[in-house]
Structure formats: structure tokens, C-alpha cells
PDB file of C-alpha atoms and ligand atoms in Angstrom:
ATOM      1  CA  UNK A1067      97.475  50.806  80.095  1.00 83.00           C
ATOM      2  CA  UNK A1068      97.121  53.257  82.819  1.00 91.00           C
ATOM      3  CA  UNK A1069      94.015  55.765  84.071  1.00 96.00           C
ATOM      4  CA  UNK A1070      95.260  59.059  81.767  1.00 95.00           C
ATOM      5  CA  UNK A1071      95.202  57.273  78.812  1.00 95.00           C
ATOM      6  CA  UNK A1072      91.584  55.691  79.568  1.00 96.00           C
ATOM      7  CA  UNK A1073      90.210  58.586  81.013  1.00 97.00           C
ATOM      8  CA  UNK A1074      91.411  60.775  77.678  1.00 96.00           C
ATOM      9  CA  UNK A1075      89.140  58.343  75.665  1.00 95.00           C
ATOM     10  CA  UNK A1076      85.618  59.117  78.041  1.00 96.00           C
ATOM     11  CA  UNK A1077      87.283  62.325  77.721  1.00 95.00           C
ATOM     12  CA  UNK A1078      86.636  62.442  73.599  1.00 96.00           C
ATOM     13  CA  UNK A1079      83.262  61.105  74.158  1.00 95.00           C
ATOM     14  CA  UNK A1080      84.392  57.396  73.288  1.00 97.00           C
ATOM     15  CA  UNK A1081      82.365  54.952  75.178  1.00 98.00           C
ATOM     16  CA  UNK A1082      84.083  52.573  77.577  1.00 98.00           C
ATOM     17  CA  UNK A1083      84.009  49.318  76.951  1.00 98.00           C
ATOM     18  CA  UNK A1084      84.302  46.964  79.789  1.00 98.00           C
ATOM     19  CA  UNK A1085      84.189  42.703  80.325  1.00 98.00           C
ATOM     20  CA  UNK A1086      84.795  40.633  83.358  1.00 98.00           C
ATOM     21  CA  UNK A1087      87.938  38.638  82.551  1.00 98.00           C
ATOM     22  CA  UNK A1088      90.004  36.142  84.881  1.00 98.00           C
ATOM     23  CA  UNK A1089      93.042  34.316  82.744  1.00 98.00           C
ATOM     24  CA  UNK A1090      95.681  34.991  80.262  1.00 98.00           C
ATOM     25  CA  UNK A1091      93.909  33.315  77.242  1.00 98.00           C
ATOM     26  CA  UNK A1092      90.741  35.438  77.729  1.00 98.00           C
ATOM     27  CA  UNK A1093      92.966  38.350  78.224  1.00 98.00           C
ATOM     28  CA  UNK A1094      94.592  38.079  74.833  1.00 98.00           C
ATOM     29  CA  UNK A1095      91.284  37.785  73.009  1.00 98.00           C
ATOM     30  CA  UNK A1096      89.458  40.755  74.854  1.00 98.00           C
ATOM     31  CA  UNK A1097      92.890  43.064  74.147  1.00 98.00           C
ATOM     32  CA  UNK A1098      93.239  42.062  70.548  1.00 98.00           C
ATOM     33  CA  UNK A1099      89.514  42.467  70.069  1.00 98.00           C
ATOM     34  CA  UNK A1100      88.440  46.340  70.803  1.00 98.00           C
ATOM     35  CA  UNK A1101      87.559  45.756  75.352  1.00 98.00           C
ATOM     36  CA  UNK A1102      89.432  48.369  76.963  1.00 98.00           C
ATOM     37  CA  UNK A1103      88.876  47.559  80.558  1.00 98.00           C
ATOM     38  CA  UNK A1104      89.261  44.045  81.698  1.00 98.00           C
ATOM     39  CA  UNK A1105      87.363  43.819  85.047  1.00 98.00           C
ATOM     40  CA  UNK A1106      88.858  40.759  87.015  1.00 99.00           C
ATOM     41  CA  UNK A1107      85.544  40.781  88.898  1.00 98.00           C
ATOM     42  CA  UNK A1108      84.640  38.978  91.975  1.00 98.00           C
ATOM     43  CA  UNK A1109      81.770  37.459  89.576  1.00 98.00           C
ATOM     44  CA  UNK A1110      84.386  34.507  89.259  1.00 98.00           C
ATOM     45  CA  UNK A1111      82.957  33.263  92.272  1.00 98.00           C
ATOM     46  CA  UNK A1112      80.077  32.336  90.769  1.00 97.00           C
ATOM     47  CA  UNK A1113      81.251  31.390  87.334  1.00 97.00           C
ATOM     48  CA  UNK A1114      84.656  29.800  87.372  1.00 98.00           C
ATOM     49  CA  UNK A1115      83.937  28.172  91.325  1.00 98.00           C
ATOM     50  CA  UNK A1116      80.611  27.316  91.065  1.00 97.00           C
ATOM     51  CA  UNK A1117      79.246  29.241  94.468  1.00 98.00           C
ATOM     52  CA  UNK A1118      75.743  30.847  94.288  1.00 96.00           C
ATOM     53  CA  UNK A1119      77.167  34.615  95.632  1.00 97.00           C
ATOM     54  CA  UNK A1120      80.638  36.387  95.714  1.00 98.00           C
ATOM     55  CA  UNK A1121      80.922  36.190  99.134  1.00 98.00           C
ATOM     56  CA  UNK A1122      83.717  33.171  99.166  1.00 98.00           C
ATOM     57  CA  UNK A1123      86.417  34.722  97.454  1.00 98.00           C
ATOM     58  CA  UNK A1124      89.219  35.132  98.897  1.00 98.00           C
ATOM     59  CA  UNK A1125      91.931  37.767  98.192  1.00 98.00           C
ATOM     60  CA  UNK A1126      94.038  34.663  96.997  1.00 98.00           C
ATOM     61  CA  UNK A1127      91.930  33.865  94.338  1.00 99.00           C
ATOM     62  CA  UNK A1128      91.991  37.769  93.170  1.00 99.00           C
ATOM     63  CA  UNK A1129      95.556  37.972  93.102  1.00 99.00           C
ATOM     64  CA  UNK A1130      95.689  34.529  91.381  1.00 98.00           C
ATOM     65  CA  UNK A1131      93.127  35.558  89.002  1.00 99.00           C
ATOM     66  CA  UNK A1132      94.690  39.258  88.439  1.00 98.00           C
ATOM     67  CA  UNK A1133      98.204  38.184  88.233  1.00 98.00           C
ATOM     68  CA  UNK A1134      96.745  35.607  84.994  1.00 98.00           C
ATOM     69  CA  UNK A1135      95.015  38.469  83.385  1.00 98.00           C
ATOM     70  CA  UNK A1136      97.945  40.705  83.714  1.00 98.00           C
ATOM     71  CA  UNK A1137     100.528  37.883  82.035  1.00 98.00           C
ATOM     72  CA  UNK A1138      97.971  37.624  79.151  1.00 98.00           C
ATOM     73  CA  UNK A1139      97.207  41.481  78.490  1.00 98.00           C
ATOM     74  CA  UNK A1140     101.063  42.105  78.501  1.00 96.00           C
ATOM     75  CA  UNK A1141     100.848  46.037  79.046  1.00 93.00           C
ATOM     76  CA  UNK A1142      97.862  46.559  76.448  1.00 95.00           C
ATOM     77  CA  UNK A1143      94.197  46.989  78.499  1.00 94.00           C
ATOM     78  CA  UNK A1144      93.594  48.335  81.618  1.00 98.00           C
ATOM     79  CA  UNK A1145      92.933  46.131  84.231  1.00 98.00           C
ATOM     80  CA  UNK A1146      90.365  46.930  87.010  1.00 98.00           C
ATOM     81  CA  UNK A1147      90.141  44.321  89.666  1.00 98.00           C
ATOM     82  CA  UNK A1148      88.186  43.836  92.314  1.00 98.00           C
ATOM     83  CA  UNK A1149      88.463  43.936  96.011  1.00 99.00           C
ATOM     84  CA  UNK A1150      86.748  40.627  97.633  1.00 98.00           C
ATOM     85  CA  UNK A1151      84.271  40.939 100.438  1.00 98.00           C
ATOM     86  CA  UNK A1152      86.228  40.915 103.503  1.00 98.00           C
ATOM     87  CA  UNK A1153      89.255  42.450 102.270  1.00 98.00           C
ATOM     88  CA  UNK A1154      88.543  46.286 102.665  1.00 98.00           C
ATOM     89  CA  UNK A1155      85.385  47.188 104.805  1.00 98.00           C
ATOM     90  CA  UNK A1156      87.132  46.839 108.369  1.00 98.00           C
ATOM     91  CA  UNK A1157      89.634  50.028 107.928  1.00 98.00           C
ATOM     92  CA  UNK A1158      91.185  52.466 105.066  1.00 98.00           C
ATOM     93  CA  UNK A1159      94.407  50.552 105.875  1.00 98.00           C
ATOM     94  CA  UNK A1160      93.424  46.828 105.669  1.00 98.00           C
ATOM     95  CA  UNK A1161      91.940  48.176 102.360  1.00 98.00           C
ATOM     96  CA  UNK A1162      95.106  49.319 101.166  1.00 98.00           C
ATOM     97  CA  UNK A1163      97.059  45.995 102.392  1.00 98.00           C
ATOM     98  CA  UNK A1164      94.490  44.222 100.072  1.00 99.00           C
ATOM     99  CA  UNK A1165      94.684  46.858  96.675  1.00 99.00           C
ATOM    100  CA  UNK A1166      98.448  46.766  97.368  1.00 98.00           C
ATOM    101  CA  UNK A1167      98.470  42.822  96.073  1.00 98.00           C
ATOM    102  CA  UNK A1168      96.197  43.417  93.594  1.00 98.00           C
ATOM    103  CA  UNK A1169      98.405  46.220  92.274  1.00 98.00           C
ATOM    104  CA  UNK A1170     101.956  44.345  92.686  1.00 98.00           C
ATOM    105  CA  UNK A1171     100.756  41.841  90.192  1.00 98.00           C
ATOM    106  CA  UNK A1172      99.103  43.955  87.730  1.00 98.00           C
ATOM    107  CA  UNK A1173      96.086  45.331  88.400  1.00 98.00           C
ATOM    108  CA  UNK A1174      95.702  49.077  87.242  1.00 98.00           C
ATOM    109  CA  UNK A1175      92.884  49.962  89.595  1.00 98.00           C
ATOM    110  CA  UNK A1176      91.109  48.114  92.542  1.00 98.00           C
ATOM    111  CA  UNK A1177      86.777  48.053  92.853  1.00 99.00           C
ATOM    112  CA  UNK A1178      84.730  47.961  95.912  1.00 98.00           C
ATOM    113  CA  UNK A1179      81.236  48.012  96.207  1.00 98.00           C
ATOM    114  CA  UNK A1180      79.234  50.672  98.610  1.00 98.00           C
ATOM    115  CA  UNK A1181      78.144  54.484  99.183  1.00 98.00           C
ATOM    116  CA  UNK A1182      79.245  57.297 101.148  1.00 97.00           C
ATOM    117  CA  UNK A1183      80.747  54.887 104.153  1.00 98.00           C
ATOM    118  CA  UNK A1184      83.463  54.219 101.818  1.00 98.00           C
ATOM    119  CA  UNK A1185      84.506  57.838 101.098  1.00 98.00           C
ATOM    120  CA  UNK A1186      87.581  58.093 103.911  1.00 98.00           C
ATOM    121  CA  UNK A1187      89.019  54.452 102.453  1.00 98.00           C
ATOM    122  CA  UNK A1188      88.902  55.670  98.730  1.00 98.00           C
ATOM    123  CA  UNK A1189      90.827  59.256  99.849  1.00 98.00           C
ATOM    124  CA  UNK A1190      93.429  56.800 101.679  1.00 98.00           C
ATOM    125  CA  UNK A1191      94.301  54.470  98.674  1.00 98.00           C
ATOM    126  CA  UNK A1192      93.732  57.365  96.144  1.00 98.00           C
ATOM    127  CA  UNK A1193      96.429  59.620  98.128  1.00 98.00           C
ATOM    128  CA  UNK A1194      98.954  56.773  98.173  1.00 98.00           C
ATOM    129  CA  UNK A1195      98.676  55.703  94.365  1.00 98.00           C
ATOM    130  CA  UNK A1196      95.876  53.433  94.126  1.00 98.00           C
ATOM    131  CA  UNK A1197      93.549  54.737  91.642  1.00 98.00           C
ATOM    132  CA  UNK A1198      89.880  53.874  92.299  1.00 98.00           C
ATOM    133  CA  UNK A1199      86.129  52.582  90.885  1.00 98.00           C
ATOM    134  CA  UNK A1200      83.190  52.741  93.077  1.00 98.00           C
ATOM    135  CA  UNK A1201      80.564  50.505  92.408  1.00 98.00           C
ATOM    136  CA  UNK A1202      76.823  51.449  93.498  1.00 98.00           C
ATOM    137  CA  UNK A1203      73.406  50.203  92.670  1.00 98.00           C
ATOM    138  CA  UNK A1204      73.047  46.589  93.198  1.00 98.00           C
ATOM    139  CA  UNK A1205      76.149  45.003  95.349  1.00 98.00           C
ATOM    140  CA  UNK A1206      76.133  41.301  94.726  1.00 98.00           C
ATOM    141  CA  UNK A1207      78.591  41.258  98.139  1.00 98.00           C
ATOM    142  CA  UNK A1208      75.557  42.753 100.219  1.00 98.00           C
ATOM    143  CA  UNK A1209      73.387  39.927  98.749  1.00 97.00           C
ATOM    144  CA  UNK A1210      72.085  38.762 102.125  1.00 97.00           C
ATOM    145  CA  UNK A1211      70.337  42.631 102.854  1.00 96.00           C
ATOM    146  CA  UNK A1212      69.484  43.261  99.493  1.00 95.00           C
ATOM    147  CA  UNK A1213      68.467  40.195  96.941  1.00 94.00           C
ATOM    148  CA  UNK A1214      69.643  40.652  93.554  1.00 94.00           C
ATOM    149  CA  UNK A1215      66.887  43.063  92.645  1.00 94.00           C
ATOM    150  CA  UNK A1216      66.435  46.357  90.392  1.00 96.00           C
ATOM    151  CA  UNK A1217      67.798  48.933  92.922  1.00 97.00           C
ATOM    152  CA  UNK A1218      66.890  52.888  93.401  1.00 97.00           C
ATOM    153  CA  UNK A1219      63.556  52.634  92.633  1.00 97.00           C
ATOM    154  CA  UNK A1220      62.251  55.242  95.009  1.00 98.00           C
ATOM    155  CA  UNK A1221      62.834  58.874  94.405  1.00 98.00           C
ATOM    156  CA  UNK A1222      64.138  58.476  98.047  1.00 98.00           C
ATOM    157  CA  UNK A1223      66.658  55.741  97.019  1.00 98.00           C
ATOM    158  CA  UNK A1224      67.629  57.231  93.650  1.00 98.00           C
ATOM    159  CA  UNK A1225      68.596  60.625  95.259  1.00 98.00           C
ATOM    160  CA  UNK A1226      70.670  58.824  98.026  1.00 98.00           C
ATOM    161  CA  UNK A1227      72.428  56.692  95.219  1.00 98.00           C
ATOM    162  CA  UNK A1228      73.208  60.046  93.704  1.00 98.00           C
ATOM    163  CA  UNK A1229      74.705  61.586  96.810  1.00 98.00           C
ATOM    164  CA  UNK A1230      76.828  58.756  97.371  1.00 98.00           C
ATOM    165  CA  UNK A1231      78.064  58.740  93.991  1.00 98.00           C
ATOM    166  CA  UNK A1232      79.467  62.258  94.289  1.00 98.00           C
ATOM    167  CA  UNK A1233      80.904  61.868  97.545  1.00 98.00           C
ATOM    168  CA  UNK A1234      82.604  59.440  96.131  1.00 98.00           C
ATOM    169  CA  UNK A1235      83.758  61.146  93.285  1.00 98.00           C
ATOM    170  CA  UNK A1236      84.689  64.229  95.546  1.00 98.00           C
ATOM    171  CA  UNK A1237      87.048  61.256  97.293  1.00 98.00           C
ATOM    172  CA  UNK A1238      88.924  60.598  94.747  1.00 98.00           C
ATOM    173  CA  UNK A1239      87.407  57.818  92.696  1.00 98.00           C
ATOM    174  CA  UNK A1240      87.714  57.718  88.798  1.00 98.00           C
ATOM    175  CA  UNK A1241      85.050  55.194  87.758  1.00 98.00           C
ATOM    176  CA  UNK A1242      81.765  54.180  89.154  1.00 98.00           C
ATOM    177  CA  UNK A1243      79.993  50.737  88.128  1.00 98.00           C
ATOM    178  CA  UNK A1244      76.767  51.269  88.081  1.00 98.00           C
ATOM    179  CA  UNK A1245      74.814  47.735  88.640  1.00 98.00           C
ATOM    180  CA  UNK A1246      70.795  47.294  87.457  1.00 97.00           C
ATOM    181  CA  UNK A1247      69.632  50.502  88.017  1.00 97.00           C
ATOM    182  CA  UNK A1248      66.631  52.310  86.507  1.00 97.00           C
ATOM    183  CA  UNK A1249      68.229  53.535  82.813  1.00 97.00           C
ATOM    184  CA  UNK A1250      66.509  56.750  83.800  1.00 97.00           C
ATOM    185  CA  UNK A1251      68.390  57.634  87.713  1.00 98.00           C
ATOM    186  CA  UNK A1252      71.848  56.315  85.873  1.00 98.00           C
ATOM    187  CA  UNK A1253      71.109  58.819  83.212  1.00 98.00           C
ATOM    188  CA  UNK A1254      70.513  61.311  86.077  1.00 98.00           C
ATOM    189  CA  UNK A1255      73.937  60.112  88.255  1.00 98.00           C
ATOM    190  CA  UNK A1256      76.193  60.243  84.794  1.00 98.00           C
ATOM    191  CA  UNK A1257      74.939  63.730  84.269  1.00 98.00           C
ATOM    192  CA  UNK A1258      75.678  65.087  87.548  1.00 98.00           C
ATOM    193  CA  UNK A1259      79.476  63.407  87.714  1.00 98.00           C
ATOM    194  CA  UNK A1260      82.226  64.472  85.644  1.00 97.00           C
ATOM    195  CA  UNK A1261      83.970  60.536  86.003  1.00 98.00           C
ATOM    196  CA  UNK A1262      82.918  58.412  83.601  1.00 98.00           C
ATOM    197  CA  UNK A1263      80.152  56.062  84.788  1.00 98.00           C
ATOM    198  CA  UNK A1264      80.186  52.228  83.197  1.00 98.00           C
ATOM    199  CA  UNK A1265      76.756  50.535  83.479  1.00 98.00           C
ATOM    200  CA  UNK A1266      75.782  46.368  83.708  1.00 98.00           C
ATOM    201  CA  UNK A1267      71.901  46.979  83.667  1.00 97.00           C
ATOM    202  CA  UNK A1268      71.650  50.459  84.189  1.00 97.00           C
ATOM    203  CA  UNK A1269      70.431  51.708  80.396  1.00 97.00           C
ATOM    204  CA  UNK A1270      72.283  53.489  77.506  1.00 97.00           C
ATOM    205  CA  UNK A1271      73.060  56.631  79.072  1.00 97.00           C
ATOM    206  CA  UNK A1272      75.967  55.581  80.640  1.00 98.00           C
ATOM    207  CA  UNK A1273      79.606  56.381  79.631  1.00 98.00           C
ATOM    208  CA  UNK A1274      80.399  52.800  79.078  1.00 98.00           C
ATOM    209  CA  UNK A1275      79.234  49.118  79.520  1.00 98.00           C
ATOM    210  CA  UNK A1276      80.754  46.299  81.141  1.00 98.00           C
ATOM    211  CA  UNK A1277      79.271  42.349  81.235  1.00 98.00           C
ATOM    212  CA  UNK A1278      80.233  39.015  82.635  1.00 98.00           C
ATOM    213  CA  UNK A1279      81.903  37.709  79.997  1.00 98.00           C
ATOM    214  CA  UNK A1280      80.171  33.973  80.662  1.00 98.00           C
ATOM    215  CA  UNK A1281      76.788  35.631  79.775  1.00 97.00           C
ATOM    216  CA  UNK A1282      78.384  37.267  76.272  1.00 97.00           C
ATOM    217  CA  UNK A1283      79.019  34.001  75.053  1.00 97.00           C
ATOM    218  CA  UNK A1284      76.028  32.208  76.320  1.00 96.00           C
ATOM    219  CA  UNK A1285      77.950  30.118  78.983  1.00 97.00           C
ATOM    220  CA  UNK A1286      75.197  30.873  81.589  1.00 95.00           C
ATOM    221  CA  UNK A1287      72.169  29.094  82.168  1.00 92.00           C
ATOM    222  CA  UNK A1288      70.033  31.818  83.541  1.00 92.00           C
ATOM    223  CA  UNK A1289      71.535  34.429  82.256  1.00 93.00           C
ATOM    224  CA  UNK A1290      69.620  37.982  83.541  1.00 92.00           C
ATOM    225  CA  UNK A1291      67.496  40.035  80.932  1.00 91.00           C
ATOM    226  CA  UNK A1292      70.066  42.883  80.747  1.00 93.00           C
ATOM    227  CA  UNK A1293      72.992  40.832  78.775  1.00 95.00           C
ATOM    228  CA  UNK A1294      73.023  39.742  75.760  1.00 96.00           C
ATOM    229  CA  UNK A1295      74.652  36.563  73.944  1.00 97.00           C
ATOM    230  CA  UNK A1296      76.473  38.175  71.360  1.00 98.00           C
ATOM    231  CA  UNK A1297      77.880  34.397  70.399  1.00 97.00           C
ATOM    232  CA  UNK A1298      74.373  34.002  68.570  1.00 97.00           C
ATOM    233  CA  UNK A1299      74.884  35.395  65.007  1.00 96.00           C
ATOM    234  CA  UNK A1300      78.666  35.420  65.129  1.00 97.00           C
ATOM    235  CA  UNK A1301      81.168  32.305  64.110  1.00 96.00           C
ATOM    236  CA  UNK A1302      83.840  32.666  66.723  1.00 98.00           C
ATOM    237  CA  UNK A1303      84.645  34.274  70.432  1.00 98.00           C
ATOM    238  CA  UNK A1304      86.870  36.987  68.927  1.00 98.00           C
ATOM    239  CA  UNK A1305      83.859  38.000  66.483  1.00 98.00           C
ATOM    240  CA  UNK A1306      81.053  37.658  69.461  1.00 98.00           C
ATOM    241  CA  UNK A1307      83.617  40.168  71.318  1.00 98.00           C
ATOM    242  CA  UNK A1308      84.334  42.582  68.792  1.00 98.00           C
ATOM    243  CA  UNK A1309      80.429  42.966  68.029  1.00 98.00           C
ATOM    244  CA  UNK A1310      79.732  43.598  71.910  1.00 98.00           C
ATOM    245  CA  UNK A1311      82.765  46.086  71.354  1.00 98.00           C
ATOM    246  CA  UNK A1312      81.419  47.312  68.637  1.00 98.00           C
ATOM    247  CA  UNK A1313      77.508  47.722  69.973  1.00 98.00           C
ATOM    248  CA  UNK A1314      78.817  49.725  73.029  1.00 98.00           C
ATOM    249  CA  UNK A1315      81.200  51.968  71.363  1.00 98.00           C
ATOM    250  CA  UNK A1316      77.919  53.316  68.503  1.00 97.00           C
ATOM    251  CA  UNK A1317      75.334  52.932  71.245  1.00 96.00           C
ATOM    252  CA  UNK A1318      73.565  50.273  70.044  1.00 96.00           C
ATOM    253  CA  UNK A1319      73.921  48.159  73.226  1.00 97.00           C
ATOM    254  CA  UNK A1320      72.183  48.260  75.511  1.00 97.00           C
ATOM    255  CA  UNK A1321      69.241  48.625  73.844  1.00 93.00           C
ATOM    256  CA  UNK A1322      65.566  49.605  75.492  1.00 90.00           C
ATOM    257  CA  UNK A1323      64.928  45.737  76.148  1.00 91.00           C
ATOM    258  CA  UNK A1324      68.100  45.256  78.411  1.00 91.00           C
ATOM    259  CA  UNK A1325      67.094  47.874  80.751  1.00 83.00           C
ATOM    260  CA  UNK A1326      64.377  49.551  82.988  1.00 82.00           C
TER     261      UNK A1326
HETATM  262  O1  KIV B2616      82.336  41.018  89.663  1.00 76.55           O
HETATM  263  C1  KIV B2616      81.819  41.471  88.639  1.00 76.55           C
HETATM  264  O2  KIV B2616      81.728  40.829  87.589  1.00 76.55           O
HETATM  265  C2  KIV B2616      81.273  42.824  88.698  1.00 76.55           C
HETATM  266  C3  KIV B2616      80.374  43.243  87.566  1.00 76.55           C
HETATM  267  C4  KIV B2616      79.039  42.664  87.749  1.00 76.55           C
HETATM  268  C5  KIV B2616      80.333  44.731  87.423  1.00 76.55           C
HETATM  269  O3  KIV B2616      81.501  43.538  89.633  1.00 76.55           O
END
């Protein structure tokens, strides 16, 4: 699927509905079962390999990863994958050396993670065909300054989370993740953008949802409080993923308890 087509649907007021995904067979079962973006997220770091941050992935194992997804969606689903740290914060051009594998084996749109210091490398791969999602809030690949913590919690740091996010819109960019943010500043930052914003923590008001798949379906140990195991309740994967579709698309997930 590519960016008009999604963009139509945010466009008609249709939430977004959004789950990490990193093979064929997962693929198949999030296409046939109401997900329209499939987020090949650096996340598999942590839950196919076992490490305890995102930081080891390597742009191998994204193009490995995006190149499965891609063979199992088979032109249905849009596939947003991300860009690994290390593989687009030195330049605008080692960014686009990076996106460009990502997008020669399928991906429809690349991800990185970080504010306004990002706005001259989304204008260069937006101007040469790479469309683009931001991701603010909490940046599990700046783990080391931050923690994993709720972020914007100041006044201070909810307006400069806002200023990045339309700089970055003004660049170019045609999503923005929003990561465990107070439900009330990524009401504020979806109100003052005209791209659709897609939330993981970050309350209702968002224009759609996205979670790690592995904490949908209860494969997580410790999973955090804003997911939800929609295996519990449900007799099969494809059911579990059709309610989450489902939940997101009439607003009934998140709910108040998965956010802050
Ligand atoms: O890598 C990932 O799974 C992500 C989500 C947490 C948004 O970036």
C-alpha cells in the first residue's frame, strides 16, 4: 500500500491502526486481520534477539527483517520500518544510504526517532522519495540519557515536544509516533498538526495506535501498563488481532487505564 491511500483513511477520520511486525507469517495474519501499518520496529532487538535496548541492531537485521515482512504482506499493508541507531544521525546522506535499503526491499516509509535536529535529514529523504515518520516522546535508542520513563511532563518539556513535532511536520514528515506521553500534551500535539499522529502510551486522542505485537499476545514477561493482552478472552492470534483492530478503530483502546 502506499502513503495516499493511508493518509486518505486519517483523512475520513478512520483511526490508524498500527503493530510492530518482523516476518512473513506475522505479516499475513496482521494484513488479513484489519492492521494497516506494519511497523518493522527496531523493538525486535529486544524481542526476537533477546538484548535489553535497541541499540544492537544493525541495518542488516532491518533489511532482513523488512524484506520478510514485505514477502508476507504481498502489496496489501503499508509497511513502516525503522531506521536502527547508527544508521542515520551522522548526516542527511548516510540517512538516505540506510532508508534506501530499507526501501529496495519493501519498506513503504522509514522511522527515526528525535526532534528538531532531525528536520534538514527528513527534507533530504522526503525530497528524493522517501516518505517519512518522526517519532518523539520517549526514544528507546536514547535509552542511556533518558530511562524508559513517562516523557514531557513539564510544561517546559511538553511545549518543546510540540515545537519539534511541527518542525518536523513543516520538513516533510507524514507520521509522528508518539511514545508514553501524557494522554493530555499528545492530545495537545495531534491538535496542532495536520499529519496524523499514532500513539504507544500516549492516550486516546491520538489519530491511531500502534503496539509491540509480543505484548498483544501476552509473549512478554513484563509487559508495560499501557498494552494490553488482547490474547486473553479471544481463541486464536487472528481473533486477539482483529479485536485490538477493532478497539482502536471505535476508540475503545486505549482506554483511561493504559495512559497518563
Ligand atoms: O520499535 C518499535 O517497536 C517502535 C514502537 C515502540 C513504536 O518504535
Amino acid at each position: 500500500m502506499f502513503l495516499p491511500k493511508l493518509l486518505e483513511q486519517a483523512q475520513r477520520g478512520e483511526r490508524l491502526v498500527a503493530l510492530t511486525c518482523y516476518d512473513a507469517t506475522t505479516a499475513r495474519l496482521l494484513c488479513a486481520n484489519g492492521v494497516d501499518i506494519l511497523l518493522v520496529g527496531d523493538s525486535l532487538g529486544m524481542t526476537l534477539q533477546g538484548h535489553d535496548s535497541t541499540l544492537p541492531v544493525s541495518l542488516a537485521d532491518m533489511v532482513y527483517h523488512t524484506a520478510a515482512v514485505a514477502r508476507g504482506a504481498a502489496g496489501q499493508g503499508f509497511i513502516l520500518a525503522d531506521l536502527n541507531f547508527g544508521s542515520y544521525q551522522a548526516s542527511p546522506a548516510q540517512a538516505f544510504a540506510s532508508a534506501a535499503q530499507l526501501m529496495a526491499v519493501g519498506a513503504n516509509m522509514v522511522k527515526l526517532e528525535g526532534g528538531a535536529v532531525f528536520v534538514e535529514t527528513v527534507q533530504f529523504l522526503v525530497q528524493r522519495g522517501i516518505p517519512v515518520c518522526a517519532h518523539l516522546g520517549l526514544l528507546p535508542q536514547s535509552v542511556n540519557s533518558t530511562g524508559y520513563s513517562l516523557q514531557a511532563r513539564s510544561e517546559t518539556d511538553a511545549q518543546r515536544l510540540l515545537d519539534d513535532a511541527l518542525a518536523l511536520q513543516a520538513a516533510g514528515a507524514s507520521l509522528l509516533v508518539l511514545e508514553a506521553i501524557p494522554a493530555a500534551v499528545a492530545a495537545r500535539v495531534t491538535a496542532a498538526l495536520t499529519i496524523p499522529t499514532i500513539g504507544i502510551g500516549a492516550g486516546a486522542a491520538c489519530g491511531g495506535q500502534v503496539l509491540v505485537y509480543h505484548d498483544l499476545v501476552g509473549l512478554t514477561a513484563t509487559p508495560p501498563s499501557f498494552t494490553k493482552n488482547f490474547l486473553i478472552g479471544h481463541d486464536s492470534l487472528a481473533a486477539a488481532v482483529r479485536a485490538y483492530a477493532e478497539a482502536v478503530k471505535t476508540g475503545h483502546f486505549p482506554g483511561p487505564e493504559h495512559s497518563r
